[in-house]
Amino acid sequence: MPTSRTGTARHKHFRHTVLTRDQQAGIAHCPLCGIILDYEHPGYPNSAEADHIIPARWGGTDTPDNGQTICRHCNQRKKDKLAPQARTTRATNTTTDIDW
C-alpha cells in the first residue's frame, strides 16, 4: 500500500523545519484567525500545524519558504483549494484581501 504524502520523510522534514522556525521566531498566534497556537499538543483546534502557502497539489514545494504555521482549524478549513480568491468591495470595486 502506498505511503501518503504527509507520511514521507520529505514532508516530515518540511513540517519540523517550519514549526521549529516559527516557534523560535516567536510566532504565537495563527496569522489567519489570531488564536494562540499550541506547539506542544497535536490534534486540538489551536494546535500549530505546518501549512503549504501554495499547496503541493498545485505545484507548491516542501521547502520552508513555502511554509507557514497556522492553527489546525484554519489548516483544515483551507485545505488545498486551487487558488486564493480575491474579494472586492462593492463601493470601490477594489481588492481588499485574500480569502483561502
N, CA, C and O atoms as a printed pandas DataFrame, in Angstrom:
     atom_number atom_name residue_name chain_id  residue_number  x_coord  y_coord  z_coord
0              1         N          MET        A               1    0.843   -1.179    0.000
1              2        CA          MET        A               1    0.000    0.000    0.000
2              3         C          MET        A               1    0.893    1.249    0.000
3              4         O          MET        A               1    1.838    1.315    0.786
4              5         N          PRO        A               2    0.619    2.240   -0.859
5              6        CA          PRO        A               2    1.477    3.418   -0.939
6              7         C          PRO        A               2    1.366    4.294    0.314
7              8         O          PRO        A               2    0.331    4.341    0.979
8              9         N          THR        A               3    2.462    4.977    0.605
9             10        CA          THR        A               3    2.516    5.898    1.734
10            11         C          THR        A               3    1.870    7.214    1.330
11            12         O          THR        A               3    2.051    7.681    0.206
12            13         N          SER        A               4    1.111    7.813    2.253
13            14        CA          SER        A               4    0.536    9.124    1.946
14            15         C          SER        A               4    1.657   10.154    1.870
15            16         O          SER        A               4    2.725    9.961    2.450
16            17         N          ARG        A               5    1.412   11.232    1.164
17            18        CA          ARG        A               5    2.423   12.275    1.011
18            19         C          ARG        A               5    2.864   12.813    2.365
19            20         O          ARG        A               5    4.043   13.109    2.559
20            21         N          THR        A               6    1.922   12.945    3.313
21            22        CA          THR        A               6    2.273   13.505    4.623
22            23         C          THR        A               6    3.060   12.520    5.477
23            24         O          THR        A               6    3.594   12.903    6.518
24            25         N          GLY        A               7    3.143   11.268    5.062
25            26        CA          GLY        A               7    3.914   10.281    5.793
26            27         C          GLY        A               7    5.343   10.146    5.308
27            28         O          GLY        A               7    6.114    9.370    5.873
28            29         N          THR        A               8    5.708   10.877    4.283
29            30        CA          THR        A               8    7.057   10.761    3.736
30            31         C          THR        A               8    8.076   11.517    4.581
31            32         O          THR        A               8    7.728   12.461    5.290
32            33         N          ALA        A               9    9.315   11.102    4.502
33            34        CA          ALA        A               9   10.390   11.776    5.224
34            35         C          ALA        A               9   10.502   13.228    4.770
35            36         O          ALA        A               9   10.792   14.111    5.576
36            37         N          ARG        A              10   10.276   13.470    3.504
37            38        CA          ARG        A              10   10.362   14.830    2.962
38            39         C          ARG        A              10    9.339   15.756    3.616
39            40         O          ARG        A              10    9.667   16.874    4.014
40            41         N          HIS        A              11    8.095   15.280    3.723
41            42        CA          HIS        A              11    7.060   16.107    4.341
42            43         C          HIS        A              11    7.313   16.274    5.839
43            44         O          HIS        A              11    7.114   17.360    6.382
44            45         N          LYS        A              12    7.748   15.214    6.505
45            46        CA          LYS        A              12    8.044   15.314    7.938
46            47         C          LYS        A              12    9.159   16.327    8.191
47            48         O          LYS        A              12    9.114   17.064    9.176
48            49         N          HIS        A              13   10.148   16.366    7.317
49            50        CA          HIS        A              13   11.226   17.343    7.449
50            51         C          HIS        A              13   10.684   18.753    7.240
51            52         O          HIS        A              13   11.038   19.667    7.986
52            53         N          PHE        A              14    9.829   18.941    6.235
53            54        CA          PHE        A              14    9.184   20.236    5.986
54            55         C          PHE        A              14    8.431   20.689    7.226
55            56         O          PHE        A              14    8.593   21.820    7.684
56            57         N          ARG        A              15    7.603   19.797    7.766
57            58        CA          ARG        A              15    6.795   20.122    8.935
58            59         C          ARG        A              15    7.680   20.535   10.116
59            60         O          ARG        A              15    7.449   21.570   10.740
60            61         N          HIS        A              16    8.680   19.729   10.411
61            62        CA          HIS        A              16    9.573   20.016   11.536
62            63         C          HIS        A              16   10.302   21.351   11.341
63            64         O          HIS        A              16   10.397   22.150   12.272
64            65         N          THR        A              17   10.808   21.585   10.144
65            66        CA          THR        A              17   11.548   22.812    9.861
66            67         C          THR        A              17   10.668   24.048   10.018
67            68         O          THR        A              17   11.081   25.023   10.645
68            69         N          VAL        A              18    9.467   24.018    9.459
69            70        CA          VAL        A              18    8.561   25.168    9.524
70            71         C          VAL        A              18    8.130   25.440   10.959
71            72         O          VAL        A              18    8.163   26.586   11.408
72            73         N          LEU        A              19    7.726   24.397   11.682
73            74        CA          LEU        A              19    7.266   24.586   13.056
74            75         C          LEU        A              19    8.385   25.081   13.965
75            76         O          LEU        A              19    8.170   25.974   14.786
76            77         N          THR        A              20    9.575   24.509   13.825
77            78        CA          THR        A              20   10.717   24.941   14.640
78            79         C          THR        A              20   11.080   26.381   14.335
79            80         O          THR        A              20   11.285   27.179   15.250
80            81         N          ARG        A              21   11.163   26.720   13.054
81            82        CA          ARG        A              21   11.500   28.091   12.644
82            83         C          ARG        A              21   10.514   29.095   13.232
83            84         O          ARG        A              21   10.921   30.103   13.811
84            85         N          ASP        A              22    9.221   28.821   13.084
85            86        CA          ASP        A              22    8.214   29.779   13.519
86            87         C          ASP        A              22    8.102   29.860   15.036
87            88         O          ASP        A              22    7.863   30.939   15.579
88            89         N          GLN        A              23    8.272   28.736   15.726
89            90        CA          GLN        A              23    8.244   28.781   17.184
90            91         C          GLN        A              23    9.433   29.577   17.710
91            92         O          GLN        A              23    9.276   30.378   18.631
92            93         N          GLN        A              24   10.625   29.368   17.139
93            94        CA          GLN        A              24   11.806   30.117   17.553
94            95         C          GLN        A              24   11.699   31.593   17.203
95            96         O          GLN        A              24   12.299   32.437   17.868
96            97         N          ALA        A              25   10.931   31.909   16.151
97            98        CA          ALA        A              25   10.731   33.305   15.748
98            99         C          ALA        A              25    9.677   33.991   16.624
99           100         O          ALA        A              25    9.450   35.194   16.500
100          101         N          GLY        A              26    9.041   33.223   17.504
101          102        CA          GLY        A              26    8.067   33.803   18.414
102          103         C          GLY        A              26    6.675   33.948   17.852
103          104         O          GLY        A              26    5.877   34.734   18.364
104          105         N          ILE        A              27    6.369   33.198   16.800
105          106        CA          ILE        A              27    5.024   33.263   16.229
106          107         C          ILE        A              27    4.102   32.500   17.178
107          108         O          ILE        A              27    4.140   31.272   17.248
108          109         N          ALA        A              28    3.280   33.243   17.900
109          110        CA          ALA        A              28    2.434   32.662   18.936
110          111         C          ALA        A              28    0.960   32.631   18.555
111          112         O          ALA        A              28    0.161   31.988   19.236
112          113         N          HIS        A              29    0.589   33.316   17.479
113          114        CA          HIS        A              29   -0.808   33.385   17.051
114          115         C          HIS        A              29   -0.940   32.958   15.595
115          116         O          HIS        A              29   -0.049   33.198   14.780
116          117         N          CYS        A              30   -2.057   32.325   15.283
117          118        CA          CYS        A              30   -2.347   31.946   13.907
118          119         C          CYS        A              30   -2.497   33.220   13.081
119          120         O          CYS        A              30   -3.274   34.099   13.453
120          121         N          PRO        A              31   -1.769   33.340   11.968
121          122        CA          PRO        A              31   -1.874   34.554   11.157
122          123         C          PRO        A              31   -3.221   34.695   10.442
123          124         O          PRO        A              31   -3.537   35.771    9.933
124          125         N          LEU        A              32   -4.013   33.629   10.398
125          126        CA          LEU        A              32   -5.296   33.686    9.707
126          127         C          LEU        A              32   -6.446   34.062   10.636
127          128         O          LEU        A              32   -7.319   34.842   10.256
128          129         N          CYS        A              33   -6.454   33.509   11.857
129          130        CA          CYS        A              33   -7.579   33.775   12.765
130          131         C          CYS        A              33   -7.188   34.444   14.068
131          132         O          CYS        A              33   -8.053   34.961   14.774
132          133         N          GLY        A              34   -5.899   34.447   14.407
133          134        CA          GLY        A              34   -5.426   35.129   15.602
134          135         C          GLY        A              34   -5.424   34.311   16.879
135          136         O          GLY        A              34   -5.020   34.830   17.920
136          137         N          ILE        A              35   -5.856   33.055   16.850
137          138        CA          ILE        A              35   -5.891   32.229   18.056
138          139         C          ILE        A              35   -4.461   31.920   18.514
139          140         O          ILE        A              35   -3.540   31.871   17.699
140          141         N          ILE        A              36   -4.284   31.712   19.822
141          142        CA          ILE        A              36   -2.971   31.349   20.356
142          143         C          ILE        A              36   -2.636   29.927   19.909
143          144         O          ILE        A              36   -3.436   29.008   20.082
144          145         N          LEU        A              37   -1.449   29.759   19.333
145          146        CA          LEU        A              37   -1.017   28.455   18.825
146          147         C          LEU        A              37   -0.472   27.578   19.950
147          148         O          LEU        A              37    0.230   28.062   20.838
148          149         N          ASP        A              38   -0.796   26.298   19.906
149          150        CA          ASP        A              38   -0.289   25.310   20.848
150          151         C          ASP        A              38    0.713   24.428   20.103
151          152         O          ASP        A              38    0.328   23.573   19.305
152          153         N          TYR        A              39    1.996   24.643   20.371
153          154        CA          TYR        A              39    3.053   23.882   19.708
154          155         C          TYR        A              39    3.294   22.529   20.382
155          156         O          TYR        A              39    3.986   21.678   19.823
156          157         N          GLU        A              40    2.734   22.322   21.570
157          158        CA          GLU        A              40    3.035   21.129   22.359
158          159         C          GLU        A              40    2.048   19.978   22.176
159          160         O          GLU        A              40    2.434   18.820   22.332
160          161         N          HIS        A              41    0.795   20.260   21.853
161          162        CA          HIS        A              41   -0.229   19.225   21.823
162          163         C          HIS        A              41   -0.889   19.136   20.444
163          164         O          HIS        A              41   -1.616   20.050   20.055
164          165         N          PRO        A              42   -0.652   18.059   19.703
165          166        CA          PRO        A              42   -1.295   17.899   18.396
166          167         C          PRO        A              42   -2.763   17.505   18.544
167          168         O          PRO        A              42   -3.171   16.951   19.565
168          169         N          GLY        A              43   -3.537   17.797   17.523
169          170        CA          GLY        A              43   -4.909   17.330   17.467
170          171         C          GLY        A              43   -5.974   18.279   17.981
171          172         O          GLY        A              43   -7.163   18.026   17.789
172          173         N          TYR        A              44   -5.579   19.361   18.628
173          174        CA          TYR        A              44   -6.549   20.344   19.107
174          175         C          TYR        A              44   -6.790   21.391   18.020
175          176         O          TYR        A              44   -5.946   21.566   17.142
176          177         N          PRO        A              45   -7.927   22.089   18.065
177          178        CA          PRO        A              45   -8.194   23.117   17.046
178          179         C          PRO        A              45   -7.105   24.196   16.981
179          180         O          PRO        A              45   -6.858   24.752   15.911
180          181         N          ASN        A              46   -6.459   24.498   18.101
181          182        CA          ASN        A              46   -5.422   25.532   18.091
182          183         C          ASN        A              46   -4.003   24.962   18.014
183          184         O          ASN        A              46   -3.033   25.694   18.213
184          185         N          SER        A              47   -3.873   23.657   17.725
185          186        CA          SER        A              47   -2.546   23.056   17.570
186          187         C          SER        A              47   -1.834   23.674   16.371
187          188         O          SER        A              47   -2.443   23.908   15.328
188          189         N          ALA        A              48   -0.544   23.933   16.532
189          190        CA          ALA        A              48    0.259   24.503   15.454
190          191         C          ALA        A              48    0.501   23.439   14.384
191          192         O          ALA        A              48    0.913   22.320   14.692
192          193         N          GLU        A              49    0.243   23.795   13.131
193          194        CA          GLU        A              49    0.490   22.891   12.011
194          195         C          GLU        A              49    1.217   23.629   10.902
195          196         O          GLU        A              49    0.995   24.818   10.670
196          197         N          ALA        A              50    2.086   22.901   10.224
197          198        CA          ALA        A              50    2.798   23.465    9.083
198          199         C          ALA        A              50    1.865   23.442    7.876
199          200         O          ALA        A              50    1.267   22.415    7.554
200          201         N          ASP        A              51    1.753   24.584    7.221
201          202        CA          ASP        A              51    0.861   24.739    6.080
202          203         C          ASP        A              51    1.667   25.132    4.857
203          204         O          ASP        A              51    2.587   25.945    4.939
204          205         N          HIS        A              52    1.311   24.545    3.719
205          206        CA          HIS        A              52    1.896   24.968    2.452
206          207         C          HIS        A              52    1.158   26.231    1.996
207          208         O          HIS        A              52   -0.063   26.207    1.841
208          209         N          ILE        A              53    1.868   27.308    1.786
209          210        CA          ILE        A              53    1.254   28.543    1.293
210          211         C          ILE        A              53    0.661   28.274   -0.086
211          212         O          ILE        A              53   -0.500   28.593   -0.342
212          213         N          ILE        A              54    1.457   27.690   -0.965
213          214        CA          ILE        A              54    0.948   27.182   -2.247
214          215         C          ILE        A              54    0.864   25.672   -2.062
215          216         O          ILE        A              54    1.893   25.016   -1.897
216          217         N          PRO        A              55   -0.339   25.112   -2.085
217          218        CA          PRO        A              55   -0.490   23.677   -1.829
218          219         C          PRO        A              55    0.349   22.814   -2.770
219          220         O          PRO        A              55    0.529   23.143   -3.943
220          221         N          ALA        A              56    0.855   21.710   -2.238
221          222        CA          ALA        A              56    1.657   20.781   -3.037
222          223         C          ALA        A              56    0.880   20.331   -4.269
223          224         O          ALA        A              56    1.455   20.147   -5.342
224          225         N          ARG        A              57   -0.405   20.159   -4.109
225          226        CA          ARG        A              57   -1.255   19.713   -5.219
226          227         C          ARG        A              57   -1.206   20.684   -6.401
227          228         O          ARG        A              57   -1.399   20.281   -7.548
228          229         N          TRP        A              58   -0.952   21.942   -6.121
229          230        CA          TRP        A              58   -0.937   22.965   -7.171
230          231         C          TRP        A              58    0.475   23.470   -7.472
231          232         O          TRP        A              58    0.655   24.590   -7.949
232          233         N          GLY        A              59    1.471   22.631   -7.187
233          234        CA          GLY        A              59    2.839   22.964   -7.557
234          235         C          GLY        A              59    3.692   23.527   -6.448
235          236         O          GLY        A              59    4.857   23.850   -6.679
236          237         N          GLY        A              60    3.151   23.657   -5.249
237          238        CA          GLY        A              60    3.935   24.152   -4.116
238          239         C          GLY        A              60    4.985   23.140   -3.706
239          240         O          GLY        A              60    4.800   21.934   -3.871
240          241         N          THR        A              61    6.064   23.629   -3.182
241          242        CA          THR        A              61    7.183   22.771   -2.803
242          243         C          THR        A              61    7.196   22.516   -1.300
243          244         O          THR        A              61    6.540   23.218   -0.531
244          245         N          ASP        A              62    7.951   21.501   -0.899
245          246        CA          ASP        A              62    8.152   21.195    0.514
246          247         C          ASP        A              62    9.389   21.921    1.033
247          248         O          ASP        A              62   10.209   21.331    1.737
248          249         N          THR        A              63    9.522   23.182    0.690
249          250        CA          THR        A              63   10.635   23.987    1.170
250          251         C          THR        A              63   10.110   24.987    2.201
251          252         O          THR        A              63    8.963   25.424    2.105
252          253         N          PRO        A              64   10.925   25.351    3.175
253          254        CA          PRO        A              64   10.462   26.242    4.242
254          255         C          PRO        A              64    9.910   27.581    3.753
255          256         O          PRO        A              64    9.031   28.151    4.400
256          257         N          ASP        A              65   10.407   28.096    2.625
257          258        CA          ASP        A              65    9.898   29.382    2.138
258          259         C          ASP        A              65    8.466   29.269    1.612
259          260         O          ASP        A              65    7.825   30.290    1.363
260          261         N          ASN        A              66    7.958   28.058    1.441
261          262        CA          ASN        A              66    6.566   27.845    1.045
262          263         C          ASN        A              66    5.735   27.382    2.248
263          264         O          ASN        A              66    4.637   26.850    2.078
264          265         N          GLY        A              67    6.253   27.581    3.448
265          266        CA          GLY        A              67    5.556   27.119    4.639
266          267         C          GLY        A              67    5.244   28.229    5.612
267          268         O          GLY        A              67    5.961   29.226    5.704
268          269         N          GLN        A              68    4.165   28.036    6.332
269          270        CA          GLN        A              68    3.786   28.932    7.416
270          271         C          GLN        A              68    3.135   28.079    8.502
271          272         O          GLN        A              68    2.639   26.986    8.227
272          273         N          THR        A              69    3.140   28.577    9.723
273          274        CA          THR        A              69    2.479   27.871   10.806
274          275         C          THR        A              69    1.121   28.507   11.032
275          276         O          THR        A              69    1.006   29.713   11.251
276          277         N          ILE        A              70    0.085   27.664   10.974
277          278        CA          ILE        A              70   -1.275   28.123   11.249
278          279         C          ILE        A              70   -1.919   27.114   12.198
279          280         O          ILE        A              70   -1.369   26.036   12.425
280          281         N          CYS        A              71   -3.073   27.458   12.748
281          282        CA          CYS        A              71   -3.750   26.532   13.654
282          283         C          CYS        A              71   -4.390   25.392   12.865
283          284         O          CYS        A              71   -4.654   25.517   11.669
284          285         N          ARG        A              72   -4.631   24.298   13.547
285          286        CA          ARG        A              72   -5.214   23.116   12.909
286          287         C          ARG        A              72   -6.573   23.428   12.284
287          288         O          ARG        A              72   -6.889   22.957   11.191
288          289         N          HIS        A              73   -7.367   24.224   12.989
289          290        CA          HIS        A              73   -8.691   24.579   12.477
290          291         C          HIS        A              73   -8.582   25.285   11.120
291          292         O          HIS        A              73   -9.275   24.916   10.171
292          293         N          CYS        A              74   -7.720   26.291   11.028
293          294        CA          CYS        A              74   -7.559   27.019    9.765
294          295         C          CYS        A              74   -6.954   26.123    8.685
295          296         O          CYS        A              74   -7.327   26.226    7.516
296          297         N          ASN        A              75   -6.028   25.250    9.063
297          298        CA          ASN        A              75   -5.413   24.357    8.092
298          299         C          ASN        A              75   -6.442   23.400    7.507
299          300         O          ASN        A              75   -6.421   23.131    6.306
300          301         N          GLN        A              76   -7.336   22.886    8.332
301          302        CA          GLN        A              76   -8.379   22.000    7.827
302          303         C          GLN        A              76   -9.391   22.751    6.973
303          304         O          GLN        A              76   -9.905   22.210    5.994
304          305         N          ARG        A              77   -9.673   23.983    7.339
305          306        CA          ARG        A              77  -10.624   24.789    6.568
306          307         C          ARG        A              77  -10.032   25.198    5.224
307          308         O          ARG        A              77  -10.729   25.210    4.210
308          309         N          LYS        A              78   -8.753   25.532    5.220
309          310        CA          LYS        A              78   -8.083   25.988    4.000
310          311         C          LYS        A              78   -7.942   24.869    2.982
311          312         O          LYS        A              78   -8.147   25.081    1.787
312          313         N          LYS        A              79   -7.594   23.683    3.449
313          314        CA          LYS        A              79   -7.358   22.511    2.605
314          315         C          LYS        A              79   -6.370   22.843    1.493
315          316         O          LYS        A              79   -5.326   23.437    1.760
316          317         N          ASP        A              80   -6.676   22.474    0.259
317          318        CA          ASP        A              80   -5.753   22.727   -0.856
318          319         C          ASP        A              80   -6.514   23.314   -2.039
319          320         O          ASP        A              80   -6.404   22.842   -3.171
320          321         N          LYS        A              81   -7.276   24.339   -1.752
321          322        CA          LYS        A              81   -8.055   24.984   -2.804
322          323         C          LYS        A              81   -7.137   25.417   -3.942
323          324         O          LYS        A              81   -5.943   25.648   -3.751
324          325         N          LEU        A              82   -7.720   25.520   -5.118
325          326        CA          LEU        A              82   -6.960   25.818   -6.335
326          327         C          LEU        A              82   -6.155   27.106   -6.221
327          328         O          LEU        A              82   -4.956   27.116   -6.501
328          329         N          ALA        A              83   -6.799   28.178   -5.816
329          330        CA          ALA        A              83   -6.106   29.463   -5.745
330          331         C          ALA        A              83   -6.843   30.356   -4.767
331          332         O          ALA        A              83   -8.040   30.172   -4.544
332          333         N          PRO        A              84   -6.144   31.330   -4.173
333          334        CA          PRO        A              84   -6.841   32.251   -3.282
334          335         C          PRO        A              84   -7.858   33.063   -4.061
335          336         O          PRO        A              84   -7.644   33.401   -5.225
336          337         N          GLN        A              85   -8.938   33.364   -3.422
337          338        CA          GLN        A              85   -9.987   34.160   -4.047
338          339         C          GLN        A              85   -9.882   35.599   -3.555
339          340         O          GLN        A              85   -9.956   35.851   -2.353
340          341         N          ALA        A              86   -9.713   36.520   -4.457
341          342        CA          ALA        A              86   -9.663   37.933   -4.088
342          343         C          ALA        A              86  -11.094   38.440   -3.927
343          344         O          ALA        A              86  -11.929   38.262   -4.814
344          345         N          ARG        A              87  -11.363   39.065   -2.803
345          346        CA          ARG        A              87  -12.688   39.629   -2.582
346          347         C          ARG        A              87  -12.641   41.114   -2.897
347          348         O          ARG        A              87  -11.639   41.780   -2.634
348          349         N          THR        A              88  -13.709   41.623   -3.451
349          350        CA          THR        A              88  -13.776   43.041   -3.760
350          351         C          THR        A              88  -14.934   43.673   -3.004
351          352         O          THR        A              88  -15.912   43.007   -2.662
352          353         N          THR        A              89  -14.807   44.962   -2.751
353          354        CA          THR        A              89  -15.889   45.678   -2.100
354          355         C          THR        A              89  -16.783   46.271   -3.169
355          356         O          THR        A              89  -16.308   46.633   -4.245
356          357         N          ARG        A              90  -18.057   46.374   -2.889
357          358        CA          ARG        A              90  -18.985   46.920   -3.869
358          359         C          ARG        A              90  -18.768   48.401   -4.124
359          360         O          ARG        A              90  -18.817   48.855   -5.267
360          361         N          ALA        A              91  -18.528   49.150   -3.062
361          362        CA          ALA        A              91  -18.440   50.607   -3.185
362          363         C          ALA        A              91  -17.255   51.046   -4.042
363          364         O          ALA        A              91  -17.389   51.938   -4.880
364          365         N          THR        A              92  -16.097   50.421   -3.833
365          366        CA          THR        A              92  -14.899   50.873   -4.534
366          367         C          THR        A              92  -14.457   49.935   -5.649
367          368         O          THR        A              92  -13.664   50.313   -6.511
368          369         N          ASN        A              93  -14.983   48.693   -5.627
369          370        CA          ASN        A              93  -14.601   47.688   -6.602
370          371         C          ASN        A              93  -13.089   47.468   -6.633
371          372         O          ASN        A              93  -12.503   47.271   -7.697
372          373         N          THR        A              94  -12.458   47.504   -5.439
373          374        CA          THR        A              94  -11.029   47.253   -5.326
374          375         C          THR        A              94  -10.804   46.024   -4.472
375          376         O          THR        A              94  -11.630   45.696   -3.620
376          377         N          THR        A              95   -9.703   45.349   -4.693
377          378        CA          THR        A              95   -9.370   44.172   -3.914
378          379         C          THR        A              95   -8.997   44.581   -2.497
379          380         O          THR        A              95   -8.212   45.507   -2.291
380          381         N          THR        A              96   -9.568   43.884   -1.530
381          382        CA          THR        A              96   -9.306   44.240   -0.134
382          383         C          THR        A              96   -8.487   43.205    0.614
383          384         O          THR        A              96   -7.688   43.570    1.477
384          385         N          ASP        A              97   -8.659   41.921    0.310
385          386        CA          ASP        A              97   -7.887   40.910    1.000
386          387         C          ASP        A              97   -7.983   39.579    0.266
387          388         O          ASP        A              97   -8.694   39.453   -0.730
388          389         N          ILE        A              98   -7.271   38.612    0.764
389          390        CA          ILE        A              98   -7.260   37.283    0.158
390          391         C          ILE        A              98   -8.004   36.337    1.089
391          392         O          ILE        A              98   -7.779   36.355    2.299
392          393         N          ASP        A              99   -8.881   35.516    0.541
393          394        CA          ASP        A              99   -9.627   34.540    1.319
394          395         C          ASP        A              99   -9.350   33.172    0.753
395          396         O          ASP        A              99   -9.755   32.875   -0.371
396          397         N          TRP        A             100   -8.675   32.336    1.499
397          398        CA          TRP        A             100   -8.379   30.973    1.060
398          399         C          TRP        A             100   -9.640   30.214    1.141
399          400         O          TRP        A             100   -9.666   29.025    0.823
